[in-house]
Coordinates of C-alpha atoms in Angstrom, one line a residue:
M1390 CA -141.4 33.6 232.9
T1391 CA -144.5 31.4 232.3
E1392 CA -144.6 31.4 229.4
L1393 CA -145.0 27.9 227.7
S1394 CA -145.2 26.6 224.4
I1395 CA -145.6 23.3 223.2
V1396 CA -143.9 21.9 218.8
P1397 CA -144.8 18.8 218.0
A1398 CA -142.6 17.7 215.6
G1399 CA -140.7 14.3 214.7
A1400 CA -137.2 13.4 213.5
G1401 CA -135.7 15.9 211.0
A1402 CA -138.1 18.5 211.2
G1403 CA -136.1 22.0 212.6
K1404 CA -136.5 21.1 216.3
T1405 CA -132.6 22.0 217.5
H1406 CA -133.7 25.0 215.0
H1407 CA -136.5 26.6 217.1
I1408 CA -134.9 26.0 220.5
Q1409 CA -132.0 27.6 219.3
E1410 CA -134.0 30.9 217.4
T1411 CA -135.6 30.9 221.3
L1412 CA -132.9 30.8 223.0
T1413 CA -130.5 32.9 220.9
Q1414 CA -134.1 35.3 220.8
W1415 CA -134.7 35.6 224.9
V1416 CA -131.5 36.6 225.1
R1417 CA -131.7 39.6 222.9
D1418 CA -134.4 40.8 224.1
G1419 CA -133.1 40.6 228.2
K1420 CA -135.4 38.0 228.9
V1421 CA -133.1 35.5 230.4
R1422 CA -129.0 36.1 230.5
P1423 CA -127.2 33.4 228.6
E1424 CA -125.3 31.7 232.4
R1425 CA -128.7 30.9 232.6
I1426 CA -130.1 29.0 229.7
L1427 CA -131.0 25.2 230.5
A1428 CA -131.8 23.6 228.0
V1429 CA -131.7 19.5 227.4
T1430 CA -131.8 17.5 224.4
F1431 CA -131.8 13.4 223.6
T1432 CA -128.0 13.2 222.8
E1433 CA -124.3 14.4 223.7
A1434 CA -123.7 15.8 220.6
A1435 CA -127.4 17.4 219.7
A1436 CA -126.7 19.1 223.2
G1437 CA -122.9 20.7 221.1
E1438 CA -123.9 21.6 219.0
L1439 CA -127.3 23.6 220.3
R1440 CA -124.5 25.0 221.9
Q1441 CA -121.9 26.4 218.8
R1442 CA -125.6 27.8 217.4
I1443 CA -126.8 29.9 220.9
R1444 CA -123.0 31.0 221.0
G1445 CA -122.2 30.9 217.1
A1446 CA -125.4 33.6 216.5
L1447 CA -125.0 36.3 219.8
I1448 CA -121.0 36.1 217.9
A1449 CA -122.9 37.4 214.7
D1450 CA -125.1 39.8 216.4
G1451 CA -121.0 41.5 218.1
N1452 CA -122.3 40.1 221.1
L1453 CA -118.9 38.5 222.3
Q1454 CA -120.0 39.2 226.3
A1455 CA -123.2 36.8 226.2
A1456 CA -121.0 34.3 223.6
L1457 CA -118.7 33.8 226.9
A1458 CA -121.0 33.9 228.5
V1459 CA -122.7 30.8 226.9
E1460 CA -120.1 28.7 228.8
R1461 CA -122.3 28.6 231.5
A1462 CA -125.1 28.0 230.2
Y1463 CA -126.1 24.2 231.3
V1464 CA -126.9 22.3 227.5
S1465 CA -127.1 18.5 228.5
T1466 CA -128.6 15.9 227.4
I1467 CA -132.6 14.3 229.4
H1468 CA -130.3 12.3 231.1
G1469 CA -127.3 14.4 232.1
L1470 CA -130.0 17.2 233.5
G1471 CA -131.6 14.0 235.7
R1472 CA -127.8 12.7 237.2
R1473 CA -127.4 16.6 238.0
L1474 CA -130.6 17.9 240.2
L1475 CA -129.4 14.0 241.8
I1476 CA -126.7 14.9 242.6
E1477 CA -126.6 19.1 243.9
H1478 CA -130.3 17.8 245.9
A1479 CA -128.9 13.7 247.4
F1480 CA -128.3 15.4 251.0
A1481 CA -131.7 16.4 250.7
A1482 CA -133.2 13.4 249.8
G1483 CA -130.4 11.8 252.4
S1484 CA -127.7 9.7 249.2
S1485 CA -124.9 10.7 248.5
P1486 CA -123.6 12.7 245.9
Q1487 CA -121.3 10.2 244.6
Q1488 CA -123.4 8.0 241.4
R1489 CA -122.7 5.8 240.1
L1490 CA -124.0 3.2 237.4
I1491 CA -124.7 0.1 239.4
A1492 CA -123.2 -3.1 237.9
E1493 CA -124.8 -5.8 236.5
D1494 CA -124.2 -8.1 239.6
E1495 CA -125.6 -6.1 242.2
Q1496 CA -128.1 -5.3 239.6
D1497 CA -128.9 -9.1 239.9
L1498 CA -128.7 -9.0 243.3
L1499 CA -131.8 -5.7 244.4
I1500 CA -133.9 -8.2 241.7
R1501 CA -133.5 -11.4 244.1
R1502 CA -134.2 -9.0 246.5
S1503 CA -136.9 -7.4 245.6
I1504 CA -138.6 -10.5 244.7
E1505 CA -138.1 -12.2 248.7
E1506 CA -140.0 -9.4 249.5
N1507 CA -142.4 -8.8 247.1
Q1508 CA -145.0 -11.7 248.6
A1509 CA -147.2 -11.9 244.3
L1510 CA -143.9 -12.2 242.8
N1511 CA -142.0 -14.7 246.1
E1512 CA -145.0 -16.9 245.2
L1513 CA -144.3 -17.3 241.6
S1514 CA -140.8 -17.1 240.9
R1515 CA -141.5 -20.6 243.6
N1516 CA -143.5 -22.2 241.3
L1517 CA -142.2 -20.4 237.9
G1518 CA -142.5 -24.0 235.5
A1519 CA -146.1 -23.8 236.3
Y1520 CA -145.8 -20.1 234.6
G1521 CA -144.1 -20.8 231.5
Y1522 CA -140.4 -20.3 232.2
R1523 CA -138.3 -22.5 230.7
G1524 CA -134.4 -22.7 230.9
S1525 CA -132.6 -22.7 227.7
F1526 CA -129.2 -25.9 226.9
T1527 CA -128.3 -23.2 224.0
S1528 CA -127.0 -20.0 226.2
D1529 CA -127.6 -21.8 230.1
D1530 CA -130.3 -19.3 230.5
T1531 CA -132.1 -21.5 233.7
A1532 CA -135.8 -20.3 234.2
E1533 CA -135.4 -17.9 237.0
D1534 CA -132.6 -15.4 234.0
S1535 CA -135.0 -15.5 232.0
F1536 CA -137.9 -14.8 234.4
R1537 CA -135.8 -10.9 235.8
R1538 CA -135.4 -11.0 231.9
T1539 CA -139.4 -10.1 232.2
L1540 CA -139.7 -8.5 235.3
L1541 CA -136.8 -5.8 234.0
G1542 CA -138.8 -5.9 231.0
V1543 CA -141.7 -5.1 232.5
I1544 CA -140.0 -2.2 235.0
A1545 CA -139.0 -0.9 231.2
L1546 CA -142.1 -0.4 229.9
L1547 CA -143.2 1.1 233.5
R1548 CA -140.7 3.4 234.0
T1549 CA -141.7 4.8 229.9
L1550 CA -145.1 5.9 231.6
G1551 CA -143.1 8.6 233.8
P1552 CA -145.3 9.0 237.3
R1553 CA -148.3 7.1 235.8
G1554 CA -145.6 3.9 235.5
G1555 CA -145.8 3.9 240.1
D1556 CA -150.0 4.8 240.5
P1557 CA -152.0 1.8 241.6
T1558 CA -154.5 2.7 239.6
M1559 CA -152.4 1.4 236.9
A1560 CA -152.2 -2.3 237.9
D1561 CA -156.5 -2.3 237.6
F1562 CA -157.0 -0.9 234.8
V1563 CA -154.6 -3.3 232.9
D1564 CA -156.7 -6.2 235.7
A1565 CA -160.0 -5.1 234.6
S1566 CA -158.6 -4.6 230.4
I1567 CA -157.4 -8.3 231.0
R1568 CA -160.5 -10.4 232.8
Q1569 CA -162.4 -8.1 229.3
G1570 CA -160.3 -8.8 227.4
Y1571 CA -160.9 -12.9 228.4
R1572 CA -163.9 -12.3 230.2
Q1573 CA -165.0 -13.7 234.2
P1574 CA -164.6 -17.2 234.5
V1575 CA -168.3 -19.0 234.8
G1576 CA -168.0 -20.9 238.5
T1577 CA -166.0 -21.5 241.0
P1578 CA -162.2 -22.0 240.6
E1579 CA -162.4 -25.9 242.4
T1580 CA -166.0 -26.2 240.0
L1581 CA -162.8 -25.4 236.5
A1582 CA -160.9 -27.7 238.4
A1583 CA -163.5 -30.3 238.7
G1584 CA -164.7 -30.0 235.5
L1585 CA -161.4 -29.7 233.8
K1586 CA -160.2 -32.9 235.6
Q1587 CA -163.2 -34.6 234.2
A1588 CA -162.8 -34.1 231.2
V1589 CA -158.8 -35.6 231.2
D1590 CA -160.3 -38.4 232.9
A1591 CA -162.5 -39.2 230.0
L1592 CA -159.9 -38.8 227.0
L1593 CA -157.9 -41.0 228.6
L1594 CA -161.0 -43.4 229.7
A1595 CA -162.0 -43.2 225.6
F1596 CA -158.3 -43.5 224.3
P1597 CA -155.9 -45.4 226.9
R1598 CA -153.2 -44.6 224.8
S1599 CA -152.0 -42.5 222.2
L1600 CA -153.4 -42.2 219.1
A1601 CA -150.8 -42.3 217.1
D1602 CA -150.9 -45.7 215.3
D1603 CA -153.6 -44.2 213.7
A1604 CA -152.3 -41.3 212.5
G1605 CA -151.9 -41.1 209.1
S1606 CA -148.9 -38.3 208.4
A1607 CA -145.8 -38.1 210.9
A1608 CA -147.1 -34.3 211.7
A1609 CA -150.2 -36.1 212.8
K1610 CA -148.5 -38.9 214.9
T1611 CA -146.0 -36.3 215.9
A1612 CA -149.1 -34.3 217.5
F1613 CA -151.0 -37.3 218.9
R1614 CA -147.5 -38.7 220.9
D1615 CA -147.1 -34.6 222.4
N1616 CA -151.5 -34.7 223.2
F1617 CA -151.8 -37.6 225.4
R1618 CA -147.6 -36.7 226.8
A1619 CA -150.0 -33.8 228.0
L1620 CA -153.6 -34.7 228.7
K1621 CA -151.0 -37.9 231.5
Q1622 CA -149.7 -35.0 232.7
A1623 CA -152.3 -33.0 233.6
E1624 CA -153.1 -35.4 235.2
Q1625 CA -151.2 -36.1 236.7
L1626 CA -150.9 -32.8 237.9
L1627 CA -154.6 -32.1 238.8
S1628 CA -154.8 -35.7 241.3
T1629 CA -152.5 -33.1 243.1
G1630 CA -154.3 -29.4 242.3
G1631 CA -151.0 -28.0 240.5
K1632 CA -151.0 -25.6 238.1
D1633 CA -149.2 -25.3 235.0
W1634 CA -150.0 -22.4 232.7
K1635 CA -147.8 -24.0 230.1
L1636 CA -149.9 -27.4 230.1
W1637 CA -153.4 -25.8 229.8
Q1638 CA -152.5 -23.8 227.0
R1639 CA -151.0 -27.3 225.3
L1640 CA -154.7 -28.6 225.7
R1641 CA -156.4 -26.1 224.5
D1642 CA -155.1 -27.1 220.8
L1643 CA -155.5 -30.7 220.8
R1644 CA -155.1 -32.9 217.9
Q1645 CA -158.6 -34.0 216.1
S1646 CA -158.8 -37.7 214.1
K1647 CA -161.8 -38.8 212.3
R1648 CA -161.0 -41.7 211.8
A1649 CA -160.8 -41.8 215.6
V1650 CA -163.7 -40.7 216.9
R1651 CA -165.5 -43.3 213.8
R1652 CA -163.4 -46.0 215.5
L1653 CA -164.7 -44.8 219.5
M1654 CA -169.0 -44.7 217.9
V1655 CA -168.3 -47.9 216.8
T1656 CA -167.2 -49.0 220.0
M1657 CA -169.2 -47.5 222.4
T1658 CA -172.5 -49.1 219.8
W1659 CA -171.1 -51.8 219.4
P1660 CA -172.5 -53.3 222.3
L1661 CA -176.3 -51.5 221.4
R1662 CA -176.3 -54.0 218.6
S1663 CA -175.7 -57.4 220.6

């Protein structure tokens, strides 16, 4: 049979009923033998219900032989079908037919090995703090745990794409989309780093201490103290050529104080007045 029918439908629209009616009619018309039926659903309960509906319809027709043959049909979940294919074709793929779910410790070990073997992931994993990964005091999770969870999440998303998830052009498309969204940087990395360092040095020279004393509210005092610590961290980091993307994000949102700006303007114009 080469006939292909696509029936898009939402939840509760009667997809199982449609499949049952179609398969039953095929058996009645002699297009397919009952034991040769292959049907997949999302849950074991739905698979059992589908089998019972086909059997019940054939019994109602008085075709007891066909109803009994339905027991030999393969009606299962999509995961069950995948497992069956892996087992039946294991030797052709050079694998063992004894399939099992790997334990959490085994999964963790495989992820660690994959990270070590991948140059980009290996480099990233050796400086997780620079990319915003932090441990948690409440759950005792480390930065490595957070990174591996993110990696597993990406793998899960790629699996939902099917064959497209392993297509190299997909990575190129994502890279182009990110660059389009953030736009291309103007200048070389060295020039941008030098400009950032110049801006940080200028701010620290103009404000050698935190502006918290000039703040009018508790929230402003906290924000200015955080800004000052971030600038001092950036000063030290830029002097060594390091990276910390989370720190750069903090520096994008420096709090402004009109009072401090007025004081800076008076200080800068004082020599001109004298």
